Coordinates of C-alpha atoms and ligand atoms in Angstrom, one line a residue:
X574 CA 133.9 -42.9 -42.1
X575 CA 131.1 -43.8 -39.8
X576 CA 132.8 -44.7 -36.4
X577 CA 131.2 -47.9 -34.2
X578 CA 130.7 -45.3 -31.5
X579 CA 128.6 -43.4 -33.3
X580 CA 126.4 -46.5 -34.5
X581 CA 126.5 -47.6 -30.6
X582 CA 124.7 -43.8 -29.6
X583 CA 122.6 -43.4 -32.6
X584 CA 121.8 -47.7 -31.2
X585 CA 121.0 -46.1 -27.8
X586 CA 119.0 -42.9 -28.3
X587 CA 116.7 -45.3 -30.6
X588 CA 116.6 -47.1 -27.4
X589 CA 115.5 -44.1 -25.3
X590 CA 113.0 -42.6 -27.6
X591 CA 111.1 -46.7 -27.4
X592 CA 111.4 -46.3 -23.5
X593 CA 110.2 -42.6 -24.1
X594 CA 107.0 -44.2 -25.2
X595 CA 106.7 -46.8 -23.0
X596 CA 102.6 -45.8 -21.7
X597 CA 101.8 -44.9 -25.1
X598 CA 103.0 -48.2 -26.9
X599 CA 101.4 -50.3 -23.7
X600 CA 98.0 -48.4 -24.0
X601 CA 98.1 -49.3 -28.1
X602 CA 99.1 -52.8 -27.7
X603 CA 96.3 -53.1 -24.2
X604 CA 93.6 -51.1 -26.8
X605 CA 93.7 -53.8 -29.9
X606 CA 93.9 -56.5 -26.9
X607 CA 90.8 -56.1 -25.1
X608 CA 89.1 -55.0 -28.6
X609 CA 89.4 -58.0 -30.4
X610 CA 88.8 -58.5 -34.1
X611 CA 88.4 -61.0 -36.7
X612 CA 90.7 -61.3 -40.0
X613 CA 89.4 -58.1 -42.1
X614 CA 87.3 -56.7 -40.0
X615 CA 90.4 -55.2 -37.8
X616 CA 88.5 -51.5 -38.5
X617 CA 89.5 -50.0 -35.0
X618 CA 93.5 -51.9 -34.3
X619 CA 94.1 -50.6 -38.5
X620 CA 92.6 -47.3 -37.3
X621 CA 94.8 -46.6 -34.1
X622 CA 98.2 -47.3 -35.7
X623 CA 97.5 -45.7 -38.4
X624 CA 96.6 -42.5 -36.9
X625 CA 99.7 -43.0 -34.2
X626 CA 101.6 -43.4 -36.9
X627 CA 100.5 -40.1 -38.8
X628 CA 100.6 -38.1 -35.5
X629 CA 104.4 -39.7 -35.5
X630 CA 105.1 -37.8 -38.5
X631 CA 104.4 -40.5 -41.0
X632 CA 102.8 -40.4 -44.5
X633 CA 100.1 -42.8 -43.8
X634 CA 98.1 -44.6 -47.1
X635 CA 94.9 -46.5 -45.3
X636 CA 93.1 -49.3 -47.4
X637 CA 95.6 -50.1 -50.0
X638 CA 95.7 -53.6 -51.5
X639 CA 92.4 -52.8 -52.2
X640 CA 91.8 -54.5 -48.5
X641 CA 90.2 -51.6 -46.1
X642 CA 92.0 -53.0 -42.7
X643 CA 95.9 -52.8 -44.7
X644 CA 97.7 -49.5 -44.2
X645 CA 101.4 -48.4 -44.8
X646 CA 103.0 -45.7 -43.7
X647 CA 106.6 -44.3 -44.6
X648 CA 108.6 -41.7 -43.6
X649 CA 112.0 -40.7 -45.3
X650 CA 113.3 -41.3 -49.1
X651 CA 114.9 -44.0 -51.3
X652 CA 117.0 -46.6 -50.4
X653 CA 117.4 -49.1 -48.5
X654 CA 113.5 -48.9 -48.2
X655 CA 113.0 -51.3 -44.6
X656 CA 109.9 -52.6 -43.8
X657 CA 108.4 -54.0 -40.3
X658 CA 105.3 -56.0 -41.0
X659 CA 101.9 -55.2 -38.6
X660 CA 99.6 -58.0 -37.6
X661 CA 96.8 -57.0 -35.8
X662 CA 93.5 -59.9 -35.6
X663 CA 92.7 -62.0 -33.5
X664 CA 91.1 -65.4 -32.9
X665 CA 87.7 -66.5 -33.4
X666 CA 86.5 -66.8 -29.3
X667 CA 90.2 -67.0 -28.0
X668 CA 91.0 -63.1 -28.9
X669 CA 94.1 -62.3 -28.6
X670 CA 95.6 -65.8 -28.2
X671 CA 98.8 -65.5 -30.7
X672 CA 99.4 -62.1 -29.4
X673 CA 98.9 -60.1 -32.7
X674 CA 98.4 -56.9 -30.3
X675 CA 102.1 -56.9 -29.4
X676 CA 103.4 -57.1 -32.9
X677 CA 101.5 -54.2 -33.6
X678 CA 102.4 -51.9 -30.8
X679 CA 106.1 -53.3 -31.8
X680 CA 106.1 -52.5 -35.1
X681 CA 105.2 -48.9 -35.0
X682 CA 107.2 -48.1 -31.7
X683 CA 110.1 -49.4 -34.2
X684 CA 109.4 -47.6 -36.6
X685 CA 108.9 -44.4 -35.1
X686 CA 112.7 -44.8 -33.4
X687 CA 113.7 -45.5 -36.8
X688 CA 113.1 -42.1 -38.0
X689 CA 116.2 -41.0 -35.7
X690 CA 118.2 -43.2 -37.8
X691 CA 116.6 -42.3 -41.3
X692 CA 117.3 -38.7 -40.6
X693 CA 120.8 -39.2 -40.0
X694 CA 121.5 -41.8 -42.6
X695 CA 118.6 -41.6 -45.2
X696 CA 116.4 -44.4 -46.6
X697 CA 113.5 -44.9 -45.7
X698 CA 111.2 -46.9 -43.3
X699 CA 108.1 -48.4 -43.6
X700 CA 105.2 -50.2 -41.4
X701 CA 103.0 -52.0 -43.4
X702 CA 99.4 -52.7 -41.6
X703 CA 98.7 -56.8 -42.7
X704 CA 95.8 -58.0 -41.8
X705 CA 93.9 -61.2 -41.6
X706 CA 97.2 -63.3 -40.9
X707 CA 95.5 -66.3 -39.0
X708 CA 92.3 -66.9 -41.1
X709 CA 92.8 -65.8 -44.9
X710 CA 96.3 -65.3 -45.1
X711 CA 96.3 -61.3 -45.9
X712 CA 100.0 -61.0 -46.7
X713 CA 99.5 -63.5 -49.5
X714 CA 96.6 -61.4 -50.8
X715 CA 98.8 -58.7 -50.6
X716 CA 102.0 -59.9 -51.7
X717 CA 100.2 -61.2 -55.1
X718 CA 99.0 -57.3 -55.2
X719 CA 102.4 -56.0 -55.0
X720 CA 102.5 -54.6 -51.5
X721 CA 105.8 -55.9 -50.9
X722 CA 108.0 -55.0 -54.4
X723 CA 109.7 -51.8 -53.6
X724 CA 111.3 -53.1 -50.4
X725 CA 114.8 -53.8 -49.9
X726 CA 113.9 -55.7 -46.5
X727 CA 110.4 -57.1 -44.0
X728 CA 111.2 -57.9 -40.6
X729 CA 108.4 -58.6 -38.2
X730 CA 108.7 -60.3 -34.5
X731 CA 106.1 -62.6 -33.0
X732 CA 105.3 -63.2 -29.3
X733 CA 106.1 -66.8 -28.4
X734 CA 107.7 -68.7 -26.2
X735 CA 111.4 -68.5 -26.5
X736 CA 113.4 -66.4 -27.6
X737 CA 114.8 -67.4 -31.4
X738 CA 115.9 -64.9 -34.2
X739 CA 114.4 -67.5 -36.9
X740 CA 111.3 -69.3 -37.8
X741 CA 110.4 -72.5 -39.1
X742 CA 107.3 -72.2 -41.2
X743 CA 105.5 -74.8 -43.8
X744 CA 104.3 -74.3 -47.2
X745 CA 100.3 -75.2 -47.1
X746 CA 97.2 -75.5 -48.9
X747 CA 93.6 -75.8 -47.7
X748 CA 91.6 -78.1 -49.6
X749 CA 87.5 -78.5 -49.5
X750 CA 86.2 -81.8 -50.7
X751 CA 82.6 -83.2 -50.6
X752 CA 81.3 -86.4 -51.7
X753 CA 77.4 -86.5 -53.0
X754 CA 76.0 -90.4 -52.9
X755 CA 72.3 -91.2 -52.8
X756 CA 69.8 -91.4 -49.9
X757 CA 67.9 -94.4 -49.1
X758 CA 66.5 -96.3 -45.5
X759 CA 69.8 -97.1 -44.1
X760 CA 67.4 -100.4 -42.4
X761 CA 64.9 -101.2 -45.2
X762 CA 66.5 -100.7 -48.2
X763 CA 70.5 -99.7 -47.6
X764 CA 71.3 -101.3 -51.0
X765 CA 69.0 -98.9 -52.8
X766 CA 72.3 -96.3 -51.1
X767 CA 75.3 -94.6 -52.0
X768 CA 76.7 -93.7 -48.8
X769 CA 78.6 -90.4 -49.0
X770 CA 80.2 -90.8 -45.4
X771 CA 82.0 -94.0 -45.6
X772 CA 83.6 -92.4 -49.3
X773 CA 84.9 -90.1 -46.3
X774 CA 85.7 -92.4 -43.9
X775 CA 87.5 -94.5 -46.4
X776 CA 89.4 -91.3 -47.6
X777 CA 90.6 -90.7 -43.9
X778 CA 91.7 -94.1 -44.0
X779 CA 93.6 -93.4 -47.4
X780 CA 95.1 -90.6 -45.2
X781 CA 96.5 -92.3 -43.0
X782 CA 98.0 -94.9 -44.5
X783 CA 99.5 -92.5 -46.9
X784 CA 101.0 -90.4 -43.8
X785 CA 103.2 -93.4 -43.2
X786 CA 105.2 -93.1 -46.4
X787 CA 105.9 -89.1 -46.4
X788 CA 108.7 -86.7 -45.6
X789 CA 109.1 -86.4 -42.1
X790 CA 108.1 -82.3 -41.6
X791 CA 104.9 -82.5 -44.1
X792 CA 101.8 -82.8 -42.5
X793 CA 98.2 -84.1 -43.5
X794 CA 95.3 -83.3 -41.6
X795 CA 91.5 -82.6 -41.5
X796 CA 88.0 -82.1 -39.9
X797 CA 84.8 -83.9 -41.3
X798 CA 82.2 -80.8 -41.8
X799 CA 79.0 -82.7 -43.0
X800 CA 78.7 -86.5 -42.2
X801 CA 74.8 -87.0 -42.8
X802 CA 71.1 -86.0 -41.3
X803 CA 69.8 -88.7 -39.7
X804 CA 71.1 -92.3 -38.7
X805 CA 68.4 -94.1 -40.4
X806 CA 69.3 -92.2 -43.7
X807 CA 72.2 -93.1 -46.0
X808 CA 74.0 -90.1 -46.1
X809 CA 73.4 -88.3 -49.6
X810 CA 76.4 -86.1 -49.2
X811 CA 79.5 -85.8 -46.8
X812 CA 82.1 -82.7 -47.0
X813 CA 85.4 -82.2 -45.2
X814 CA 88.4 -79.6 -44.7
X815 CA 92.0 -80.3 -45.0
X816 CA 95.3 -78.9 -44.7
X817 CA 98.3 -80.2 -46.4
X818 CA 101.7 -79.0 -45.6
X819 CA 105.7 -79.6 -46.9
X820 CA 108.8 -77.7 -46.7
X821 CA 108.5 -76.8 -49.7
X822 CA 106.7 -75.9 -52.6
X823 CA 107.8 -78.6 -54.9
X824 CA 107.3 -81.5 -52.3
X825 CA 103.7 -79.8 -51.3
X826 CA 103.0 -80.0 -55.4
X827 CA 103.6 -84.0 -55.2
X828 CA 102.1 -84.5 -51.7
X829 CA 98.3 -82.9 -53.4
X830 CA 98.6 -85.4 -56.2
X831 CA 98.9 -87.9 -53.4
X832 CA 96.6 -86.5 -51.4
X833 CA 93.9 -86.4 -54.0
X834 CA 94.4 -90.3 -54.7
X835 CA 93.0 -90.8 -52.1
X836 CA 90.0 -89.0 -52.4
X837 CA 89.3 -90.6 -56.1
X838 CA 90.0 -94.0 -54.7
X839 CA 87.1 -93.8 -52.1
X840 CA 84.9 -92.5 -54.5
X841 CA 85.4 -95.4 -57.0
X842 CA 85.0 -97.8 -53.8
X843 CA 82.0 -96.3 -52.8
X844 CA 80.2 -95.0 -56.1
X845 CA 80.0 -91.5 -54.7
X846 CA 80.3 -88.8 -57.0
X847 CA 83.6 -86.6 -55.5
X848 CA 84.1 -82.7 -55.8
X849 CA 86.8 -80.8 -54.2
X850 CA 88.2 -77.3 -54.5
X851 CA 91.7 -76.2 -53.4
X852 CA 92.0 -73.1 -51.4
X853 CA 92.8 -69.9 -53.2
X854 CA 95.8 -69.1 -51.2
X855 CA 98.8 -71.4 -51.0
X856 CA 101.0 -70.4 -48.2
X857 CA 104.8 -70.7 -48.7
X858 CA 107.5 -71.6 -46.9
X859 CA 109.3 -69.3 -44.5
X860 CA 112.9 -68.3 -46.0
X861 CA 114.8 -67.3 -42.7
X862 CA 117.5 -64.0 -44.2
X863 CA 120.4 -65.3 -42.1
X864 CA 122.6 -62.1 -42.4
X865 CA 119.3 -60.3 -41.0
X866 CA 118.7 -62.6 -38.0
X867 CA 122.2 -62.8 -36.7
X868 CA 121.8 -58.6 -36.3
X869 CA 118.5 -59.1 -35.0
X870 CA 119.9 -61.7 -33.0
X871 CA 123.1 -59.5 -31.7
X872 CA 121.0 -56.6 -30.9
X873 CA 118.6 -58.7 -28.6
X874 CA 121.3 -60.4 -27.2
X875 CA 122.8 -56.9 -26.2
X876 CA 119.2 -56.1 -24.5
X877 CA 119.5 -59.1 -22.1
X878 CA 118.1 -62.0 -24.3
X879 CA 119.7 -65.2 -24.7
X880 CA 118.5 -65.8 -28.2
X881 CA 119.1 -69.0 -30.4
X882 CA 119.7 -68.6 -33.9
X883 CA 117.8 -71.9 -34.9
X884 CA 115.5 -73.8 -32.2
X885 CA 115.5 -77.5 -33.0
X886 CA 112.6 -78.4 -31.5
X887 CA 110.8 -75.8 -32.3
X888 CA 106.8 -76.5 -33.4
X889 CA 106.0 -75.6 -36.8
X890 CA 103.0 -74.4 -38.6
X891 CA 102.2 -71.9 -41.8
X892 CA 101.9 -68.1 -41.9
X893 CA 101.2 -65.8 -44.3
X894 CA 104.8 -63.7 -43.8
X895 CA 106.6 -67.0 -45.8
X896 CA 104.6 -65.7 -49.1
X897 CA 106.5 -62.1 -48.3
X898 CA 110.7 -63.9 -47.3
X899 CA 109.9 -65.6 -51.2
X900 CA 109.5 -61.8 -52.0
X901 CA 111.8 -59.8 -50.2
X902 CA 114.7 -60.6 -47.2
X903 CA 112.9 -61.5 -44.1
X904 CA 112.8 -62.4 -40.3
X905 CA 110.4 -63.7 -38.6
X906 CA 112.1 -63.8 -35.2
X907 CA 110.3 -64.9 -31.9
X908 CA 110.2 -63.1 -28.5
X909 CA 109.5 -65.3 -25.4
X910 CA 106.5 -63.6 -23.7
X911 CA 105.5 -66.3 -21.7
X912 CA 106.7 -70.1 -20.1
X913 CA 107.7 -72.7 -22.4
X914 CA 104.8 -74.7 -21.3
X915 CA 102.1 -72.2 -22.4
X916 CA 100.5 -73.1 -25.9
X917 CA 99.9 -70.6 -28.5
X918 CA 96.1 -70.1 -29.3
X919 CA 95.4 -70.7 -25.9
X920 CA 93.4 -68.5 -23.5
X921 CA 96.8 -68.6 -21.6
X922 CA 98.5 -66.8 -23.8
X923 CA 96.3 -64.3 -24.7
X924 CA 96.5 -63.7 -20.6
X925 CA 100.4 -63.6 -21.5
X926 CA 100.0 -61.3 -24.3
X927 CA 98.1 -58.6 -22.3
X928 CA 100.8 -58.9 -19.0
X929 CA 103.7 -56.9 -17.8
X930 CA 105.9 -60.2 -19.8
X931 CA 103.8 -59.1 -23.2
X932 CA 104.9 -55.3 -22.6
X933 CA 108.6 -56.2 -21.8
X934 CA 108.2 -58.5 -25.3
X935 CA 106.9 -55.3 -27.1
X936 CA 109.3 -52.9 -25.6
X937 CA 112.6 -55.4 -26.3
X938 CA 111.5 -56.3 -29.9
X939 CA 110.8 -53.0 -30.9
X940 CA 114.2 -51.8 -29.7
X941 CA 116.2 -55.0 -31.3
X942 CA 114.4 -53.8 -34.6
X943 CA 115.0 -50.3 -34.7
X944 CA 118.8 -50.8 -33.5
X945 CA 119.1 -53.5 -36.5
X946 CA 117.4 -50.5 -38.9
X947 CA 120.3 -48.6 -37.2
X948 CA 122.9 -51.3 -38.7
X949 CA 121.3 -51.3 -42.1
X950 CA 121.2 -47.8 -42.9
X951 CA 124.9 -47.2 -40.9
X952 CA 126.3 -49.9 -42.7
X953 CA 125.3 -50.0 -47.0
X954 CA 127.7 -52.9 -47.2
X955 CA 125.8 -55.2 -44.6
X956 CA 122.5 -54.2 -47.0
X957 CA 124.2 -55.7 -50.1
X958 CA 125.5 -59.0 -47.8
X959 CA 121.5 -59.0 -47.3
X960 CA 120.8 -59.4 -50.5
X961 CA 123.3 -61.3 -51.3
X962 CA 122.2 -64.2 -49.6
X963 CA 118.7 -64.0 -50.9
X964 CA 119.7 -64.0 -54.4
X965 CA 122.3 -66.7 -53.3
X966 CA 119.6 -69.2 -51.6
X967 CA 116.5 -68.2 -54.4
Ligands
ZN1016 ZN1 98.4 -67.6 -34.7
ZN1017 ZN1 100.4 -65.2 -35.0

């Protein structure tokens, strides 16, 4: 019989050994900050916790996936086989603006605390190294790989700001489209034209009037990437981005149908030919593991946090760790690391993400994680309540 008292030392010595490594976890996180780089091409952040990890007394694997900037490193046996997700890239000119650096130094700070709990309890814990989270959606690349199939658990915490052990994310596909017309003297002889910009034009108007008559949380939205050479030239071919979103997977199905309507309907109005592609990864939907975030949520509490379970009003986007909770039992939780006013992807919080705030973040989330390991290897029955649920809410 495992006493509380024991879980509450074993809880504090995992504690300890993160404060232990305070400079070291600072200098990692401060490292990958001021070097910043792109989805895939995260060669020297993969490189750095991967060899922490190994001098940590981890079994490192680098490149797996078949993706050179993925890692995962394990230490202990069996089951319940936890793992704490690693992002590491940054932002095309903004660096470190969604603070990927602190999730990193987070996730192996856990990690290595864990192993204090793994040798007392067994299991084993895991970091996996994902990369390319904000521009190609790694974990989906990875999850379709079968990164994620021997885990019992994923947990991974994200700078923000507030404090909230769950995450509201959207299911999303990109989509490319281009219209091809015909180019004639927009003055002299216009009727000769089949202008491939106003298919466009009339497609955004399709949009919008669609947007009007859709659930309330999906989202339509996009950027026009060629509208024509020269204003006295019909333009011979237009081509566009777009993201559509929906809570879920079934809704985002119908909302592309609708969304392609569009599209065909401004190409019979306008005689332009249309072509579009949809992007190879389809993001899914977060699925927030409730019996996970409330430990998360108690453990971060115990640290000083007021954290919320659910934040209503909390902004909403896509990420690549909703293709993993569809997977496995996840959290997703946020750690306030800067005002509420500041903006993700802004240079204000990549400021925020390299200041004594972004440290305190790092430090707290890695010790809620490791003391909720603590819980899940202490406690077998809270494991199979885990699993429960997800089975439960599939
Ligand atoms: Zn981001
Ligand atoms: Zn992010």
């Amino acid at each position: 019989m495992i006493k509380t008292l024991d879980i509450e030392k074993l809880k504090a010595s995992v504690a300890d050994e993160i404060d232990a490594r305070r400079r070291q976890l600072s200098e990692l996180s401060l490292k990958i900050h001021s070097s910043p780089e792109l989805g895939f091409q995260e060669v020297k952040a993969a490189a750095w916790l991967a060899q922490y990890l190994e001098e940590s007394g981890f079994f490192v694997e680098r490149g797996i996936c078949e993706l050179s900037t993925a890692f995962r490193g394990s230490y202990g046996e069996g089951k319940p086989a936890i793992a704490i997700l690693a992002e590491y890239d940054a932002l095309p000119h903004l660096g470190h603006a969604c603070g990927h650096n602190l999730i990193a130094a987070s996730a192996v700070g856990a990690a290595v605390a864990s192993k204090l709990a793994i040798n007392q309890f067994g299991g084993s814990i895991l970091v996996v190294g994902t990369p390319a989270e904000e521009l190609y959606g790694g974990k989906a690349i990875m999850a379709d790989r079968k990164a994620f199939d021997n885990l019992d658990m994923a947990m991974l915490v994200h700078p923000g700001v507030r404090d909230t052990a769950t995450t509201r994310a959207l299911a999303c596909q990109a989509l490319e489209v281009e219209f091809f017309g015909k180019a004639a003297h927009a003055a002299a002889s216009p009727e000769g034209g089949i202008n491939a910009l106003e298919a466009m034009l009339n497609s955004f108007a399709a949009i919008n009037s669609l947007r009007q008559h859709i659930k309330d949380k999906a989202r339509i939205h996009g950027i026009i990437t060629d509208g024509g050479e020269a204003a006295n030239v019909v333009p011979a071919h237009s081509a566009g981005t777009f993201l559509v979103r929906a809570e879920d997977d079934t809704y985002l199905a119908e909302l592309k149908g609708r969304v392609i309507n569009c599209f065909i309907g401004a190409a019979t109005a306008s005689g332009a030919r249309l072509e579009y592609r949809w992007g190879s990864i389809c993001y899914a939907p977060l699925r927030n593991n409730l019996t996970l975030a409330r430990l998360f949520r108690q453990n971060m509490q115990f640290l000083g946090r007021k954290v919320k379970l659910f934040e209503p009003g909390q902004a909403f986007g896509s990420t690549d760790m909703g293709n993993v909770s569809q997977l496995v039992p996840s959290i997703h939780p946020r750690v306030a690391i800067a005002p509420e006013d500041v903006l993700i992807h802004s240079p204000q919080f990549a400021e925020a993400a390299a200041s004594e705030a972004g440290i305190k973040g790092l430090l707290d989330a890695a010790k809620a994680l490791a003391m909720t390991v603590v819980d899940l290897v202490a406690n077998p029955e809270i494991t199979i309540k885990v699993k429960e649920e997800f089975v439960q809410n599939k």
